[in-house]
Amino acid sequence: DAKTTQPTSMDCAEGRAANLPCNHSTISGNEYVYWYRQIHSQGPQYIIHGLKNNETNEMASLIITEDRKSSTLILPHATLRDTAVYYCIMTIIQGAQKLVFGQGTRLTINP
Amino acid sequence: GAGVSQSPRYKVAKRGQDVALRCDPISGHVSLFWYQQALGQGPEFLTYFQNEAQLDKSGLPSDRFFAERPEGSVSTLKIQRTQQEDSAVYLCASSFTGMAETQYFGPGTRLLVL
């Protein structure tokens, strides 16, 4: 699995957009970009995933650069409940794949 | 609908005791994964089942760790002769097919070995 690099921590004001970057310069053509988050004392929660096109769902938007070497997760209107550790993960398209978590980004939403 | 459930939520064991951790995946999910999460770290893969077949156990840290899923639904992770370094949160996840699909995680079992 490709290695990802994320900032250790970030802060964002409540109501503002939170933009979480992820570098995955060694990503291969058959790997998806997945984002999960883990709120304190809970299991990880799926947020969004994409291959090469930008994606949006009810939780977030995912912007993937054209060369696929980096991506940004956008929480458009962050709330206090979005405080969590956010993980950017690569996983290949075929076959059941274990998730390889890094350290993630600890996002703190401030009132 | 019901998500992935795990029991117990908390377990305190004396060093040397055996423990059994249970995972109830989402009904109909073919794939089941176990992860171990040490304090302050991201989860790390332990083992993977497709139905009742254990297809990958490369992440199990020692032969004291054993997992089973005999009927392709509920899974049990057993740790024999627990050691202090086994203290962690054990997470279970399931997915419909496992083919590059979203994994749904349970709340985890927090194991403390004294």
PDB file of C-alpha atoms in Angstrom:
ATOM      1  CA  ASP A   1       0.000   0.000   0.000  1.00  0.00           C
ATOM      2  CA  ALA A   2       1.160   3.516  -0.777  1.00  0.00           C
ATOM      3  CA  LYS A   3       2.432   5.572   2.119  1.00  0.00           C
ATOM      4  CA  THR A   4       0.514   8.735   2.953  1.00  0.00           C
ATOM      5  CA  THR A   5       1.707  11.890   4.692  1.00  0.00           C
ATOM      6  CA  GLN A   6      -0.624  14.066   6.730  1.00  0.00           C
ATOM      7  CA  PRO A   7      -0.080  16.960   9.134  1.00  0.00           C
ATOM      8  CA  THR A   8      -0.092  15.804  12.726  1.00  0.00           C
ATOM      9  CA  SER A   9      -2.679  18.321  13.876  1.00  0.00           C
ATOM     10  CA  MET A  10      -4.879  21.147  12.659  1.00  0.00           C
ATOM     11  CA  ASP A  11      -7.289  23.630  14.167  1.00  0.00           C
ATOM     12  CA  CYS A  12     -10.385  25.139  12.596  1.00  0.00           C
ATOM     13  CA  ALA A  13     -13.046  27.544  13.822  1.00  0.00           C
ATOM     14  CA  GLU A  14     -16.580  26.261  14.110  1.00  0.00           C
ATOM     15  CA  GLY A  15     -18.625  27.102  11.036  1.00  0.00           C
ATOM     16  CA  ARG A  16     -15.612  27.487   8.789  1.00  0.00           C
ATOM     17  CA  ALA A  17     -14.427  25.038   6.161  1.00  0.00           C
ATOM     18  CA  ALA A  18     -11.825  22.551   7.335  1.00  0.00           C
ATOM     19  CA  ASN A  19      -9.336  21.551   4.632  1.00  0.00           C
ATOM     20  CA  LEU A  20      -7.259  18.475   5.446  1.00  0.00           C
ATOM     21  CA  PRO A  21      -4.368  17.709   3.078  1.00  0.00           C
ATOM     22  CA  CYS A  22      -2.834  14.341   2.295  1.00  0.00           C
ATOM     23  CA  ASN A  23       0.217  13.525   0.203  1.00  0.00           C
ATOM     24  CA  HIS A  24       0.355  10.159  -1.533  1.00  0.00           C
ATOM     25  CA  SER A  25       3.066  10.660  -4.125  1.00  0.00           C
ATOM     26  CA  THR A  26       3.652   6.936  -4.647  1.00  0.00           C
ATOM     27  CA  ILE A  27       0.017   6.087  -5.355  1.00  0.00           C
ATOM     28  CA  SER A  28      -0.467   3.612  -8.179  1.00  0.00           C
ATOM     29  CA  GLY A  29      -3.139   3.622 -10.828  1.00  0.00           C
ATOM     30  CA  ASN A  30      -5.197   0.917  -9.157  1.00  0.00           C
ATOM     31  CA  GLU A  31      -5.385   2.544  -5.734  1.00  0.00           C
ATOM     32  CA  TYR A  32      -8.309   4.472  -4.285  1.00  0.00           C
ATOM     33  CA  VAL A  33      -7.986   7.358  -1.851  1.00  0.00           C
ATOM     34  CA  TYR A  34     -10.125   6.686   1.239  1.00  0.00           C
ATOM     35  CA  TRP A  35     -10.801   8.936   4.195  1.00  0.00           C
ATOM     36  CA  TYR A  36     -11.913   7.712   7.592  1.00  0.00           C
ATOM     37  CA  ARG A  37     -12.195   9.555  10.858  1.00  0.00           C
ATOM     38  CA  GLN A  38     -12.114   8.402  14.449  1.00  0.00           C
ATOM     39  CA  ILE A  39     -13.910  10.319  17.129  1.00  0.00           C
ATOM     40  CA  HIS A  40     -12.583   9.772  20.627  1.00  0.00           C
ATOM     41  CA  SER A  41     -13.387   6.303  22.033  1.00  0.00           C
ATOM     42  CA  GLN A  42     -15.223   5.211  18.880  1.00  0.00           C
ATOM     43  CA  GLY A  43     -14.309   3.003  15.938  1.00  0.00           C
ATOM     44  CA  PRO A  44     -13.209   4.611  12.669  1.00  0.00           C
ATOM     45  CA  GLN A  45     -15.998   5.952  10.487  1.00  0.00           C
ATOM     46  CA  TYR A  46     -15.965   6.035   6.700  1.00  0.00           C
ATOM     47  CA  ILE A  47     -16.192   9.517   5.200  1.00  0.00           C
ATOM     48  CA  ILE A  48     -15.566   9.393   1.468  1.00  0.00           C
ATOM     49  CA  HIS A  49     -13.402   7.835  -1.217  1.00  0.00           C
ATOM     50  CA  GLY A  50     -12.330   8.504  -4.794  1.00  0.00           C
ATOM     51  CA  LEU A  51     -10.131   7.268  -7.593  1.00  0.00           C
ATOM     52  CA  LYS A  52      -9.318  10.269  -9.764  1.00  0.00           C
ATOM     53  CA  ASN A  53     -12.398  12.469  -9.917  1.00  0.00           C
ATOM     54  CA  ASN A  54     -13.505  14.833  -7.201  1.00  0.00           C
ATOM     55  CA  GLU A  55     -16.245  13.438  -5.019  1.00  0.00           C
ATOM     56  CA  THR A  56     -18.876  14.930  -2.747  1.00  0.00           C
ATOM     57  CA  ASN A  57     -21.320  13.384  -0.311  1.00  0.00           C
ATOM     58  CA  GLU A  58     -23.375  14.559   2.632  1.00  0.00           C
ATOM     59  CA  MET A  59     -20.351  14.570   4.907  1.00  0.00           C
ATOM     60  CA  ALA A  60     -17.520  16.025   2.867  1.00  0.00           C
ATOM     61  CA  SER A  61     -15.863  16.749  -0.442  1.00  0.00           C
ATOM     62  CA  LEU A  62     -12.716  15.109  -1.751  1.00  0.00           C
ATOM     63  CA  ILE A  63     -10.456  16.963  -4.142  1.00  0.00           C
ATOM     64  CA  ILE A  64      -7.797  14.830  -5.874  1.00  0.00           C
ATOM     65  CA  THR A  65      -5.067  16.526  -7.886  1.00  0.00           C
ATOM     66  CA  GLU A  66      -4.770  15.667 -11.550  1.00  0.00           C
ATOM     67  CA  ASP A  67      -1.533  13.730 -10.994  1.00  0.00           C
ATOM     68  CA  ARG A  68      -3.222  11.925  -8.045  1.00  0.00           C
ATOM     69  CA  LYS A  69      -0.231  12.581  -5.821  1.00  0.00           C
ATOM     70  CA  SER A  70      -2.213  14.501  -3.249  1.00  0.00           C
ATOM     71  CA  SER A  71      -5.739  15.116  -2.091  1.00  0.00           C
ATOM     72  CA  THR A  72      -7.714  17.382   0.214  1.00  0.00           C
ATOM     73  CA  LEU A  73     -10.677  16.482   2.352  1.00  0.00           C
ATOM     74  CA  ILE A  74     -13.038  19.396   2.844  1.00  0.00           C
ATOM     75  CA  LEU A  75     -15.579  19.637   5.638  1.00  0.00           C
ATOM     76  CA  PRO A  76     -17.573  22.643   4.411  1.00  0.00           C
ATOM     77  CA  HIS A  77     -19.057  23.879   7.681  1.00  0.00           C
ATOM     78  CA  ALA A  78     -17.167  22.312  10.550  1.00  0.00           C
ATOM     79  CA  THR A  79     -18.980  21.692  13.832  1.00  0.00           C
ATOM     80  CA  LEU A  80     -17.640  20.737  17.243  1.00  0.00           C
ATOM     81  CA  ARG A  81     -18.692  17.153  16.508  1.00  0.00           C
ATOM     82  CA  ASP A  82     -16.166  17.031  13.672  1.00  0.00           C
ATOM     83  CA  THR A  83     -13.316  17.042  16.189  1.00  0.00           C
ATOM     84  CA  ALA A  84     -11.561  13.737  15.477  1.00  0.00           C
ATOM     85  CA  VAL A  85      -8.485  12.079  13.998  1.00  0.00           C
ATOM     86  CA  TYR A  86      -8.750  11.950  10.210  1.00  0.00           C
ATOM     87  CA  TYR A  87      -6.995   9.200   8.279  1.00  0.00           C
ATOM     88  CA  CYS A  88      -6.103   9.272   4.592  1.00  0.00           C
ATOM     89  CA  ILE A  89      -5.627   5.709   3.302  1.00  0.00           C
ATOM     90  CA  MET A  90      -4.707   4.125  -0.019  1.00  0.00           C
ATOM     91  CA  THR A  91      -6.282   0.826  -0.953  1.00  0.00           C
ATOM     92  CA  ILE A  92      -6.160  -1.125  -4.188  1.00  0.00           C
ATOM     93  CA  ILE A  93      -9.232  -1.672  -6.269  1.00  0.00           C
ATOM     94  CA  GLN A  94      -9.288  -5.441  -6.547  1.00  0.00           C
ATOM     95  CA  GLY A  95      -9.583  -7.846  -3.696  1.00  0.00           C
ATOM     96  CA  ALA A  96     -10.402  -7.474  -0.053  1.00  0.00           C
ATOM     97  CA  GLN A  97      -7.967  -5.050   1.383  1.00  0.00           C
ATOM     98  CA  LYS A  98      -6.816  -4.419   4.869  1.00  0.00           C
ATOM     99  CA  LEU A  99      -6.670  -0.747   5.688  1.00  0.00           C
ATOM    100  CA  VAL A 100      -3.220   0.620   6.465  1.00  0.00           C
ATOM    101  CA  PHE A 101      -3.701   3.527   8.842  1.00  0.00           C
ATOM    102  CA  GLY A 102      -0.985   6.088   9.426  1.00  0.00           C
ATOM    103  CA  GLN A 103      -0.928   8.565  12.288  1.00  0.00           C
ATOM    104  CA  GLY A 104      -3.667  10.710  10.792  1.00  0.00           C
ATOM    105  CA  THR A 105      -4.436  14.369  11.427  1.00  0.00           C
ATOM    106  CA  ARG A 106      -5.927  15.378  14.751  1.00  0.00           C
ATOM    107  CA  LEU A 107      -8.480  18.038  13.814  1.00  0.00           C
ATOM    108  CA  THR A 108      -9.770  20.258  16.587  1.00  0.00           C
ATOM    109  CA  ILE A 109     -12.792  22.440  15.925  1.00  0.00           C
ATOM    110  CA  ASN A 110     -12.814  25.474  18.189  1.00  0.00           C
ATOM    111  CA  PRO A 111     -15.971  27.344  19.231  1.00  0.00           C
TER     112      PRO A 111
ATOM    113  CA  GLY B   1     -30.065  -0.876  10.964  1.00  0.00           C
ATOM    114  CA  ALA B   2     -27.715  -2.544  13.385  1.00  0.00           C
ATOM    115  CA  GLY B   3     -24.050  -1.835  12.951  1.00  0.00           C
ATOM    116  CA  VAL B   4     -21.053  -3.872  13.982  1.00  0.00           C
ATOM    117  CA  SER B   5     -21.149  -4.748  17.649  1.00  0.00           C
ATOM    118  CA  GLN B   6     -18.356  -5.935  19.892  1.00  0.00           C
ATOM    119  CA  SER B   7     -18.291  -7.398  23.360  1.00  0.00           C
ATOM    120  CA  PRO B   8     -17.168  -6.879  25.949  1.00  0.00           C
ATOM    121  CA  ARG B   9     -16.526  -3.165  25.565  1.00  0.00           C
ATOM    122  CA  TYR B  10     -13.945  -3.253  28.334  1.00  0.00           C
ATOM    123  CA  LYS B  11     -11.879  -6.122  29.638  1.00  0.00           C
ATOM    124  CA  VAL B  12      -9.338  -6.171  32.433  1.00  0.00           C
ATOM    125  CA  ALA B  13      -7.165  -9.266  32.573  1.00  0.00           C
ATOM    126  CA  LYS B  14      -4.321 -10.369  34.775  1.00  0.00           C
ATOM    127  CA  ARG B  15      -1.117 -11.181  32.974  1.00  0.00           C
ATOM    128  CA  GLY B  16      -1.208 -14.791  31.882  1.00  0.00           C
ATOM    129  CA  GLN B  17      -4.994 -15.040  31.571  1.00  0.00           C
ATOM    130  CA  ASP B  18      -6.735 -16.004  28.348  1.00  0.00           C
ATOM    131  CA  VAL B  19      -9.303 -13.625  26.883  1.00  0.00           C
ATOM    132  CA  ALA B  20     -11.933 -13.914  24.146  1.00  0.00           C
ATOM    133  CA  LEU B  21     -13.263 -10.910  22.273  1.00  0.00           C
ATOM    134  CA  ARG B  22     -16.429 -11.169  20.224  1.00  0.00           C
ATOM    135  CA  CYS B  23     -17.461  -9.383  17.039  1.00  0.00           C
ATOM    136  CA  ASP B  24     -20.930  -9.406  15.486  1.00  0.00           C
ATOM    137  CA  PRO B  25     -20.637  -8.026  11.951  1.00  0.00           C
ATOM    138  CA  ILE B  26     -23.394  -6.423   9.957  1.00  0.00           C
ATOM    139  CA  SER B  27     -25.770  -9.131   8.771  1.00  0.00           C
ATOM    140  CA  GLY B  28     -24.861 -10.388   5.314  1.00  0.00           C
ATOM    141  CA  HIS B  29     -21.373  -8.936   5.288  1.00  0.00           C
ATOM    142  CA  VAL B  30     -18.952 -11.399   3.791  1.00  0.00           C
ATOM    143  CA  SER B  31     -15.684  -9.876   4.948  1.00  0.00           C
ATOM    144  CA  LEU B  32     -14.528  -9.361   8.510  1.00  0.00           C
ATOM    145  CA  PHE B  33     -11.355  -7.672   9.700  1.00  0.00           C
ATOM    146  CA  TRP B  34      -9.667  -7.382  13.098  1.00  0.00           C
ATOM    147  CA  TYR B  35      -7.400  -4.462  13.971  1.00  0.00           C
ATOM    148  CA  GLN B  36      -5.361  -3.592  17.047  1.00  0.00           C
ATOM    149  CA  GLN B  37      -4.999   0.012  18.148  1.00  0.00           C
ATOM    150  CA  ALA B  38      -2.377   0.965  20.707  1.00  0.00           C
ATOM    151  CA  LEU B  39      -2.811   4.184  22.650  1.00  0.00           C
ATOM    152  CA  GLY B  40      -2.145   7.210  20.459  1.00  0.00           C
ATOM    153  CA  GLN B  41      -1.597   5.148  17.315  1.00  0.00           C
ATOM    154  CA  GLY B  42      -3.661   4.332  14.266  1.00  0.00           C
ATOM    155  CA  PRO B  43      -5.282   0.900  14.013  1.00  0.00           C
ATOM    156  CA  GLU B  44      -3.099  -1.927  12.739  1.00  0.00           C
ATOM    157  CA  PHE B  45      -4.374  -4.908  10.778  1.00  0.00           C
ATOM    158  CA  LEU B  46      -4.429  -8.283  12.500  1.00  0.00           C
ATOM    159  CA  THR B  47      -6.418 -10.706  10.382  1.00  0.00           C
ATOM    160  CA  TYR B  48      -9.106 -11.027   7.701  1.00  0.00           C
ATOM    161  CA  PHE B  49     -11.922 -13.492   7.007  1.00  0.00           C
ATOM    162  CA  GLN B  50     -13.982 -14.027   3.915  1.00  0.00           C
ATOM    163  CA  ASN B  51     -17.003 -15.935   5.163  1.00  0.00           C
ATOM    164  CA  GLU B  52     -15.512 -18.637   7.407  1.00  0.00           C
ATOM    165  CA  ALA B  53     -12.144 -18.716   5.669  1.00  0.00           C
ATOM    166  CA  GLN B  54      -9.268 -16.887   7.284  1.00  0.00           C
ATOM    167  CA  LEU B  55      -7.481 -15.572   4.221  1.00  0.00           C
ATOM    168  CA  ASP B  56      -4.890 -13.341   5.862  1.00  0.00           C
ATOM    169  CA  LYS B  57      -3.457 -13.595   9.338  1.00  0.00           C
ATOM    170  CA  SER B  58      -0.213 -11.824   8.617  1.00  0.00           C
ATOM    171  CA  GLY B  59      -0.828  -9.148  11.236  1.00  0.00           C
ATOM    172  CA  LEU B  60      -1.263 -11.428  14.231  1.00  0.00           C
ATOM    173  CA  PRO B  61       1.679 -10.495  16.486  1.00  0.00           C
ATOM    174  CA  SER B  62       2.320 -13.934  17.924  1.00  0.00           C
ATOM    175  CA  ASP B  63       0.969 -17.467  18.129  1.00  0.00           C
ATOM    176  CA  ARG B  64      -0.829 -16.423  21.295  1.00  0.00           C
ATOM    177  CA  PHE B  65      -3.357 -14.671  19.052  1.00  0.00           C
ATOM    178  CA  PHE B  66      -6.006 -16.775  17.392  1.00  0.00           C
ATOM    179  CA  ALA B  67      -9.144 -15.780  15.494  1.00  0.00           C
ATOM    180  CA  GLU B  68     -12.048 -17.782  14.187  1.00  0.00           C
ATOM    181  CA  ARG B  69     -15.315 -17.294  12.342  1.00  0.00           C
ATOM    182  CA  PRO B  70     -16.722 -20.820  12.170  1.00  0.00           C
ATOM    183  CA  GLU B  71     -20.106 -20.065  10.599  1.00  0.00           C
ATOM    184  CA  GLY B  72     -19.129 -17.058   8.568  1.00  0.00           C
ATOM    185  CA  SER B  73     -20.839 -14.529  10.795  1.00  0.00           C
ATOM    186  CA  VAL B  74     -19.733 -13.954  14.405  1.00  0.00           C
ATOM    187  CA  SER B  75     -16.000 -13.894  14.976  1.00  0.00           C
ATOM    188  CA  THR B  76     -13.930 -14.372  18.100  1.00  0.00           C
ATOM    189  CA  LEU B  77     -10.415 -13.115  18.698  1.00  0.00           C
ATOM    190  CA  LYS B  78      -8.687 -15.094  21.404  1.00  0.00           C
ATOM    191  CA  ILE B  79      -5.509 -14.070  23.154  1.00  0.00           C
ATOM    192  CA  GLN B  80      -3.793 -16.703  25.245  1.00  0.00           C
ATOM    193  CA  ARG B  81      -1.472 -15.994  28.166  1.00  0.00           C
ATOM    194  CA  THR B  82      -2.009 -12.240  27.894  1.00  0.00           C
ATOM    195  CA  GLN B  83       0.961  -9.928  28.307  1.00  0.00           C
ATOM    196  CA  GLN B  84       1.013  -6.242  29.230  1.00  0.00           C
ATOM    197  CA  GLU B  85       1.940  -5.322  25.668  1.00  0.00           C
ATOM    198  CA  ASP B  86      -1.383  -6.781  24.534  1.00  0.00           C
ATOM    199  CA  SER B  87      -3.165  -3.838  26.172  1.00  0.00           C
ATOM    200  CA  ALA B  88      -4.906  -2.022  23.348  1.00  0.00           C
ATOM    201  CA  VAL B  89      -8.257  -1.430  21.695  1.00  0.00           C
ATOM    202  CA  TYR B  90      -9.280  -4.297  19.450  1.00  0.00           C
ATOM    203  CA  LEU B  91     -11.455  -3.184  16.555  1.00  0.00           C
ATOM    204  CA  CYS B  92     -13.588  -5.314  14.303  1.00  0.00           C
ATOM    205  CA  ALA B  93     -14.809  -4.190  10.890  1.00  0.00           C
ATOM    206  CA  SER B  94     -16.991  -5.790   8.256  1.00  0.00           C
ATOM    207  CA  SER B  95     -17.731  -5.086   4.618  1.00  0.00           C
ATOM    208  CA  PHE B  96     -20.289  -6.437   2.181  1.00  0.00           C
ATOM    209  CA  THR B  97     -17.844  -8.145  -0.108  1.00  0.00           C
ATOM    210  CA  GLY B  98     -14.478  -6.750   0.867  1.00  0.00           C
ATOM    211  CA  MET B  99     -13.730  -5.817  -2.714  1.00  0.00           C
ATOM    212  CA  ALA B 100     -12.348  -2.333  -2.159  1.00  0.00           C
ATOM    213  CA  GLU B 101     -15.488  -1.526  -0.235  1.00  0.00           C
ATOM    214  CA  THR B 102     -16.164   0.593   2.773  1.00  0.00           C
ATOM    215  CA  GLN B 103     -15.380  -1.124   6.041  1.00  0.00           C
ATOM    216  CA  TYR B 104     -17.792  -0.531   8.915  1.00  0.00           C
ATOM    217  CA  PHE B 105     -16.180  -0.554  12.317  1.00  0.00           C
ATOM    218  CA  GLY B 106     -17.483  -1.571  15.689  1.00  0.00           C
ATOM    219  CA  PRO B 107     -16.814   0.471  18.835  1.00  0.00           C
ATOM    220  CA  GLY B 108     -13.906  -1.741  19.855  1.00  0.00           C
ATOM    221  CA  THR B 109     -12.971  -3.693  22.954  1.00  0.00           C
ATOM    222  CA  ARG B 110     -10.530  -1.939  25.265  1.00  0.00           C
ATOM    223  CA  LEU B 111      -8.255  -4.571  26.811  1.00  0.00           C
ATOM    224  CA  LEU B 112      -6.108  -3.745  29.807  1.00  0.00           C
ATOM    225  CA  VAL B 113      -3.640  -6.368  30.984  1.00  0.00           C
ATOM    226  CA  LEU B 114      -2.319  -5.834  34.485  1.00  0.00           C
TER     227      LEU B 114
END
